[in-house]
PDB file of C-alpha atoms in Angstrom:
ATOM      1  CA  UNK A  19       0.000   0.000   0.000  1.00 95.00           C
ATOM      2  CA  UNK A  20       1.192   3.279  -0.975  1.00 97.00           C
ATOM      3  CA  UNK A  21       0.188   6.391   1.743  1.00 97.00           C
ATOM      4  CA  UNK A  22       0.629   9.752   1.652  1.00 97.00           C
ATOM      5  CA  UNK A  23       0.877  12.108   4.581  1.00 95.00           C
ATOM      6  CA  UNK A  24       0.434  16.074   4.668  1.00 93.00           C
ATOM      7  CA  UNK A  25       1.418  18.361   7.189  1.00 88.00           C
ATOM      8  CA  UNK A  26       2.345  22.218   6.948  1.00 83.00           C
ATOM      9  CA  UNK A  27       5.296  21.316   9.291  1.00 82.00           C
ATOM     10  CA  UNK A  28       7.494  18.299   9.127  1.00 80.00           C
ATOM     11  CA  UNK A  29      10.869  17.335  10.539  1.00 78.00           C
ATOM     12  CA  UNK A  30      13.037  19.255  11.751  1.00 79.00           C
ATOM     13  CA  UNK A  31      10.401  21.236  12.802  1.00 76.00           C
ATOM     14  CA  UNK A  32      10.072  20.187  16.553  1.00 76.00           C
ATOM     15  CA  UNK A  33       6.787  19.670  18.447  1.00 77.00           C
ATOM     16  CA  UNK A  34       4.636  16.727  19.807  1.00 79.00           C
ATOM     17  CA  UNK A  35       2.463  16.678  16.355  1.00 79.00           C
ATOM     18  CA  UNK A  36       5.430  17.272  14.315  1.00 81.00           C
ATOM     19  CA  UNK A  37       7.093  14.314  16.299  1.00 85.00           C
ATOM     20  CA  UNK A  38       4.504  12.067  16.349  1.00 86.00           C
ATOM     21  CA  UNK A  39       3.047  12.536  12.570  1.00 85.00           C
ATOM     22  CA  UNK A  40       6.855  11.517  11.687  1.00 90.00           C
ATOM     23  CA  UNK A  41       7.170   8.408  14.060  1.00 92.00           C
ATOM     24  CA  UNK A  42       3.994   7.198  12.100  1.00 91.00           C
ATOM     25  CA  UNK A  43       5.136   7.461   8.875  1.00 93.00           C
ATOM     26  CA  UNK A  44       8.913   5.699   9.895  1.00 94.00           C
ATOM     27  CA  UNK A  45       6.384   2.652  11.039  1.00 95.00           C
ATOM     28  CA  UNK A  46       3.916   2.444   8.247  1.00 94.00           C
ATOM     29  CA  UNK A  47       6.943   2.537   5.959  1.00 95.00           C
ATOM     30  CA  UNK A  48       8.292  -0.582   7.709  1.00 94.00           C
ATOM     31  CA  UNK A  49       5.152  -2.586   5.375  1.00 95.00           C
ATOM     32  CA  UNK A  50       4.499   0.252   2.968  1.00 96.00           C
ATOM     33  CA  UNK A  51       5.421   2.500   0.826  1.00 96.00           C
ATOM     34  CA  UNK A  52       4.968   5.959   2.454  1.00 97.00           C
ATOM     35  CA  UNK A  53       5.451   9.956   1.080  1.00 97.00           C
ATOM     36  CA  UNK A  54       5.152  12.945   3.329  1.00 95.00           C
ATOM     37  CA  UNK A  55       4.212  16.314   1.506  1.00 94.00           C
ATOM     38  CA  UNK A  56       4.676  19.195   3.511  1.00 89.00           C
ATOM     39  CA  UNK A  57       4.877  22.891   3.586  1.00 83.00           C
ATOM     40  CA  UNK A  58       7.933  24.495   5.997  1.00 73.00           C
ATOM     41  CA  UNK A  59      10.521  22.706   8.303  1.00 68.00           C
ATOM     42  CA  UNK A  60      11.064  26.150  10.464  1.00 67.00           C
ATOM     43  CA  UNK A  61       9.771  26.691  13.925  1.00 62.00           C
ATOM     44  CA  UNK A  62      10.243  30.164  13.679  1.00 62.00           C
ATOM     45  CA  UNK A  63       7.805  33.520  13.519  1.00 63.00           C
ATOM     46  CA  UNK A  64       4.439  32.758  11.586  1.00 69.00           C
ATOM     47  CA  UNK A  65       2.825  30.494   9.997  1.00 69.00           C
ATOM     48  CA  UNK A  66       2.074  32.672   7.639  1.00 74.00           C
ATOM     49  CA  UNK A  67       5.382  34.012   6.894  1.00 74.00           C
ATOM     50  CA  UNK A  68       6.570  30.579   6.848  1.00 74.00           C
ATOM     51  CA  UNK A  69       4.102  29.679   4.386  1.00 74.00           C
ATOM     52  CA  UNK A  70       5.091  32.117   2.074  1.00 74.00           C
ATOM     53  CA  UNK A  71       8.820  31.593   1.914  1.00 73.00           C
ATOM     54  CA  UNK A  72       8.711  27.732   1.654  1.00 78.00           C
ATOM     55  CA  UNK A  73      10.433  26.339  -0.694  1.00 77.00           C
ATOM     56  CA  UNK A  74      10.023  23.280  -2.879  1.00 81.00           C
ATOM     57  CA  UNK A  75      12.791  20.666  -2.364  1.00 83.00           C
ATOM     58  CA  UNK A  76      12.631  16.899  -2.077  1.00 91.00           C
ATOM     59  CA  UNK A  77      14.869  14.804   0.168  1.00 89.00           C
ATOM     60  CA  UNK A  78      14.480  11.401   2.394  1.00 91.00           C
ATOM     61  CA  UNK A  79      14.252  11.330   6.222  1.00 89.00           C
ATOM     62  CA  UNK A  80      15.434   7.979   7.286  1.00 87.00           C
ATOM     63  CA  UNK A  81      14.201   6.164   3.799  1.00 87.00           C
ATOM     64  CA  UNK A  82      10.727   8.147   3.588  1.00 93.00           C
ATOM     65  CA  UNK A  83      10.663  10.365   0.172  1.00 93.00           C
ATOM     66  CA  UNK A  84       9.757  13.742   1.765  1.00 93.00           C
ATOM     67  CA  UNK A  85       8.766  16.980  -0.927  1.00 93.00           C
ATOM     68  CA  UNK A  86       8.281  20.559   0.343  1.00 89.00           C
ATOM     69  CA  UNK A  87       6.102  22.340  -1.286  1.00 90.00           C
ATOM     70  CA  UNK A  88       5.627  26.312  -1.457  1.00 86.00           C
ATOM     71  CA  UNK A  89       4.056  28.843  -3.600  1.00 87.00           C
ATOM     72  CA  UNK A  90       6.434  30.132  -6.979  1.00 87.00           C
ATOM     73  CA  UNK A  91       6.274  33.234  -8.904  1.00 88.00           C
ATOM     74  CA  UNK A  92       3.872  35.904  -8.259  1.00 91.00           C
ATOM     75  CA  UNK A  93       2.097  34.074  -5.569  1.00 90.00           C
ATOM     76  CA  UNK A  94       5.078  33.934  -3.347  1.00 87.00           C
ATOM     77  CA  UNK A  95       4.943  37.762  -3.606  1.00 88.00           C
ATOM     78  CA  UNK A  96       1.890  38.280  -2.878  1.00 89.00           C
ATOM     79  CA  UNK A  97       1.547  35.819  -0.288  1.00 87.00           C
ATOM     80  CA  UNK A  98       4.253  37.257   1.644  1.00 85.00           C
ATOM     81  CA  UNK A  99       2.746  40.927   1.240  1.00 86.00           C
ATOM     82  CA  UNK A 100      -0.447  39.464   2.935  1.00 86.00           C
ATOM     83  CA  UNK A 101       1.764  37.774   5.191  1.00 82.00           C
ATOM     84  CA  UNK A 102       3.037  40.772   7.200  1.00 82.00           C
ATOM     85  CA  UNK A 103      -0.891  41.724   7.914  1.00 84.00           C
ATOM     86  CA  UNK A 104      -2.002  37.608   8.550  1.00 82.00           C
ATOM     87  CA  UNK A 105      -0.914  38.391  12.750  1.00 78.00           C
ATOM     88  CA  UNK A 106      -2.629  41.615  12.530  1.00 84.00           C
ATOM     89  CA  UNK A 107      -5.757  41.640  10.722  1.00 85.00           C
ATOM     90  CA  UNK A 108      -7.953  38.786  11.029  1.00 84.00           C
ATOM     91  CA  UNK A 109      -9.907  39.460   7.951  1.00 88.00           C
ATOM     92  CA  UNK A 110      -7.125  38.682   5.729  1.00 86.00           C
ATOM     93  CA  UNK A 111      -6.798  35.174   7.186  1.00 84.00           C
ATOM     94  CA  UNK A 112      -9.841  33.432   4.694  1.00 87.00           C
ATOM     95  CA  UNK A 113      -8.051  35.168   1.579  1.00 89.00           C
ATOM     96  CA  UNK A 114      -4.522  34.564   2.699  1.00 86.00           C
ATOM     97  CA  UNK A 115      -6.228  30.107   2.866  1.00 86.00           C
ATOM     98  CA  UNK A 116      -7.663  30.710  -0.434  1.00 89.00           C
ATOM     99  CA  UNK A 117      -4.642  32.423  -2.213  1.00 88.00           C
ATOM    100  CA  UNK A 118      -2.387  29.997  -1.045  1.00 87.00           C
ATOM    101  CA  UNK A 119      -4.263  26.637  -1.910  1.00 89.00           C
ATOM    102  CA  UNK A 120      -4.577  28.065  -5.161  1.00 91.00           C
ATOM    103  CA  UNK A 121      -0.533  28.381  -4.775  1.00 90.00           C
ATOM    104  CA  UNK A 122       0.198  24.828  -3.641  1.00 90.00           C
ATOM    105  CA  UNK A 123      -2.348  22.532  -3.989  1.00 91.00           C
ATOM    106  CA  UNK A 124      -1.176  21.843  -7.841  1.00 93.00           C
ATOM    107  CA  UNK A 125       2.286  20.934  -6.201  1.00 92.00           C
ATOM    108  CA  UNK A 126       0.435  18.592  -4.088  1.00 95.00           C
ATOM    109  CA  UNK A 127      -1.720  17.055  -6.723  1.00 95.00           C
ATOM    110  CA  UNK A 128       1.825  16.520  -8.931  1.00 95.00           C
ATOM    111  CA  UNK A 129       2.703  14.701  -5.747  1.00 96.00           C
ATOM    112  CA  UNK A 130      -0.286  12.415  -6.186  1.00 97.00           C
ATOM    113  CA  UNK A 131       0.290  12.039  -9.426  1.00 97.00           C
ATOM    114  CA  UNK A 132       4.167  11.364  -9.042  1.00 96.00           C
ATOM    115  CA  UNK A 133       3.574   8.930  -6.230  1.00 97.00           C
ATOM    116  CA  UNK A 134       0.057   7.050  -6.646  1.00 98.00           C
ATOM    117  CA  UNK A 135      -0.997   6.850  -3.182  1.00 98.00           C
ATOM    118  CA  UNK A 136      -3.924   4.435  -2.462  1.00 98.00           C
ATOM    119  CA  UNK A 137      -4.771   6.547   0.426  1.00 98.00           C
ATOM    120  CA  UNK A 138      -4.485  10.379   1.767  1.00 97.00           C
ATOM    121  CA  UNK A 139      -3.384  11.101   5.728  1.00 95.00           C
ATOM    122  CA  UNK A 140      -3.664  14.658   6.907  1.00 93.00           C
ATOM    123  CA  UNK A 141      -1.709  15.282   9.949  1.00 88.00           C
ATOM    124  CA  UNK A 142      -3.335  18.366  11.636  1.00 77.00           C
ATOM    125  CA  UNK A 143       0.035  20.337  12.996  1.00 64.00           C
ATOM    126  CA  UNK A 144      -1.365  23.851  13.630  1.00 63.00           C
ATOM    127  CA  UNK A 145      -2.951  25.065  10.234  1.00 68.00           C
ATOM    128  CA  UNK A 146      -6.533  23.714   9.358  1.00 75.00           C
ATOM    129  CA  UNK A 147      -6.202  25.047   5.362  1.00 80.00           C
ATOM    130  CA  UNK A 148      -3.596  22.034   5.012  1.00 83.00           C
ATOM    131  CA  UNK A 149      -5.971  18.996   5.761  1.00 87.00           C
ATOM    132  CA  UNK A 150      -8.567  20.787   3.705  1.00 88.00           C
ATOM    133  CA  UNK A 151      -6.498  21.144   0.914  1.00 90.00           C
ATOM    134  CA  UNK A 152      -5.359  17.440   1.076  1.00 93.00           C
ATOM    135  CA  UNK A 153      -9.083  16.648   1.677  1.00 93.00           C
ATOM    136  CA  UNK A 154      -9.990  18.261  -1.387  1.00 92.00           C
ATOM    137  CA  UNK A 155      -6.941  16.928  -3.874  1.00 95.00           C
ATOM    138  CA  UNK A 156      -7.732  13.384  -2.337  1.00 96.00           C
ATOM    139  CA  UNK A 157     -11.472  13.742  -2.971  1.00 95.00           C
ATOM    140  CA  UNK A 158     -10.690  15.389  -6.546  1.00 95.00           C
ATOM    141  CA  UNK A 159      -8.934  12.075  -7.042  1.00 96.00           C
ATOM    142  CA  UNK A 160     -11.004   9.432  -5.737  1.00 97.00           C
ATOM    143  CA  UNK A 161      -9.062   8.549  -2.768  1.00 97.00           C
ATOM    144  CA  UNK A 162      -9.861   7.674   0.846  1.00 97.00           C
ATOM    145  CA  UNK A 163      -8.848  10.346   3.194  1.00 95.00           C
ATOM    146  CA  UNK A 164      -8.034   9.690   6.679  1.00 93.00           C
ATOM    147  CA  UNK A 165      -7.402  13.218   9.239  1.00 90.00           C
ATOM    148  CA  UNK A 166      -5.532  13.079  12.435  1.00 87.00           C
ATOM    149  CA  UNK A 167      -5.991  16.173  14.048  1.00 81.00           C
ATOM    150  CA  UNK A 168      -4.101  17.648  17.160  1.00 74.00           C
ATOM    151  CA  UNK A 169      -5.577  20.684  18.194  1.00 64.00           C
ATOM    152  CA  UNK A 170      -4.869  22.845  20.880  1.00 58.00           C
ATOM    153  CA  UNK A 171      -7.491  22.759  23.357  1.00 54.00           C
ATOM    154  CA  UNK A 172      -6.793  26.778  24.679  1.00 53.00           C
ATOM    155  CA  UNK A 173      -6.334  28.145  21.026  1.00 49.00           C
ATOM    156  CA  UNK A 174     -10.062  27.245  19.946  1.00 50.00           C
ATOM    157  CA  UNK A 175      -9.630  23.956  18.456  1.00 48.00           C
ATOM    158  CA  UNK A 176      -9.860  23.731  14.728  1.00 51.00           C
ATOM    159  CA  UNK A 177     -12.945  24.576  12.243  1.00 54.00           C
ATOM    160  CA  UNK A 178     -15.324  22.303  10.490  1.00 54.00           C
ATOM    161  CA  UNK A 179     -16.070  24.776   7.045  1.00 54.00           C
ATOM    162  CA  UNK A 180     -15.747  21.897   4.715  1.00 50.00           C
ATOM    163  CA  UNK A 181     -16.960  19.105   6.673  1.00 57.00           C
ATOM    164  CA  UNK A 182     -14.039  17.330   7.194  1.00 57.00           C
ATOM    165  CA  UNK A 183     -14.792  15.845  10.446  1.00 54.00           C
ATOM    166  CA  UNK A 184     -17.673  14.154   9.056  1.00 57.00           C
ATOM    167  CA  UNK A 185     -15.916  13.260   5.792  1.00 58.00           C
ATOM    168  CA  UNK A 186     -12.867  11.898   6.892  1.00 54.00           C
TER     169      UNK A 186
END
């Protein structure tokens, strides 16, 4: 079986999601074949900021194909503009989700492509627009989705705008 995680942040990044999304893939890929797709590595100032400077590289992390994937081009300018306000202005937040999907998610579909998953796994590490944009790309392709989410209890937990509780 062929599974494919996503998570905005991925080793090195350091935190209990972070650590524990990783220890599951280094197990499944013991009996399968496993890809992570994620966004930024860094554990330092925004998300949003860190969003907007990813790059795209590929590498492995102890035998598991791992691709970064950021926004190219104009989005990665305009993404960062909105960037400096994402802290400061709430309102920006839904644009600043929608611009970037629209940035990344054809990365991520290449990745499905590329690597044939049977199944999508969403690893919820701090930004909600991730495992909807991997719900999305795995629905767009027929594929099961799974969603492990880790919210944090004090910061509000996470949203349910597309369903994905109920869908996953």
């Amino acid at each position: 079986m062929r599974v494919l995680y996503v998570a905005p942040r991925h080793w090195p990044s350091v935190g209990g999601a972070q650590l524990l999304a990783r220890e599951l893939a280094r197990r499944m890929a013991a009996r399968h074949s496993v890809m992570v797709v994620a966004q930024f590595v860094t554990d330092h100032g925004s998300f949003a900021k860190a969003l907007a400077n990813a790059v795209n590289l590929e590498y492995e992390d102890d035998g598991i194909s791992v691709r970064h994937i950021g926004p190219t081009g104009p989005w990665r300018m305009l993404l960062r503009m909105m960037g400096e306000l994402y802290e400061r202005t709430r309102a920006i937040r839904p644009a600043f989700a929608i611009m970037l999907d629209r940035a990344v998610r054809p990365q991520l579909e290449r990745a499905i492509r590329d690597f044939r998953p049977h199944v999508v796994h969403a690893v919820h590490v701090g930004l909600m627009y991730s495992s909807e944009m991997a719900y999305r790309a795995a629905r767009r392709w027929g594929l099961p989705f799974i969603w492990t989410p880790f919210p944090h209890i004090e910061g509000g937990g996470v949203s349910n705008r597309w369903g994905i509780y109920n869908q996953a």
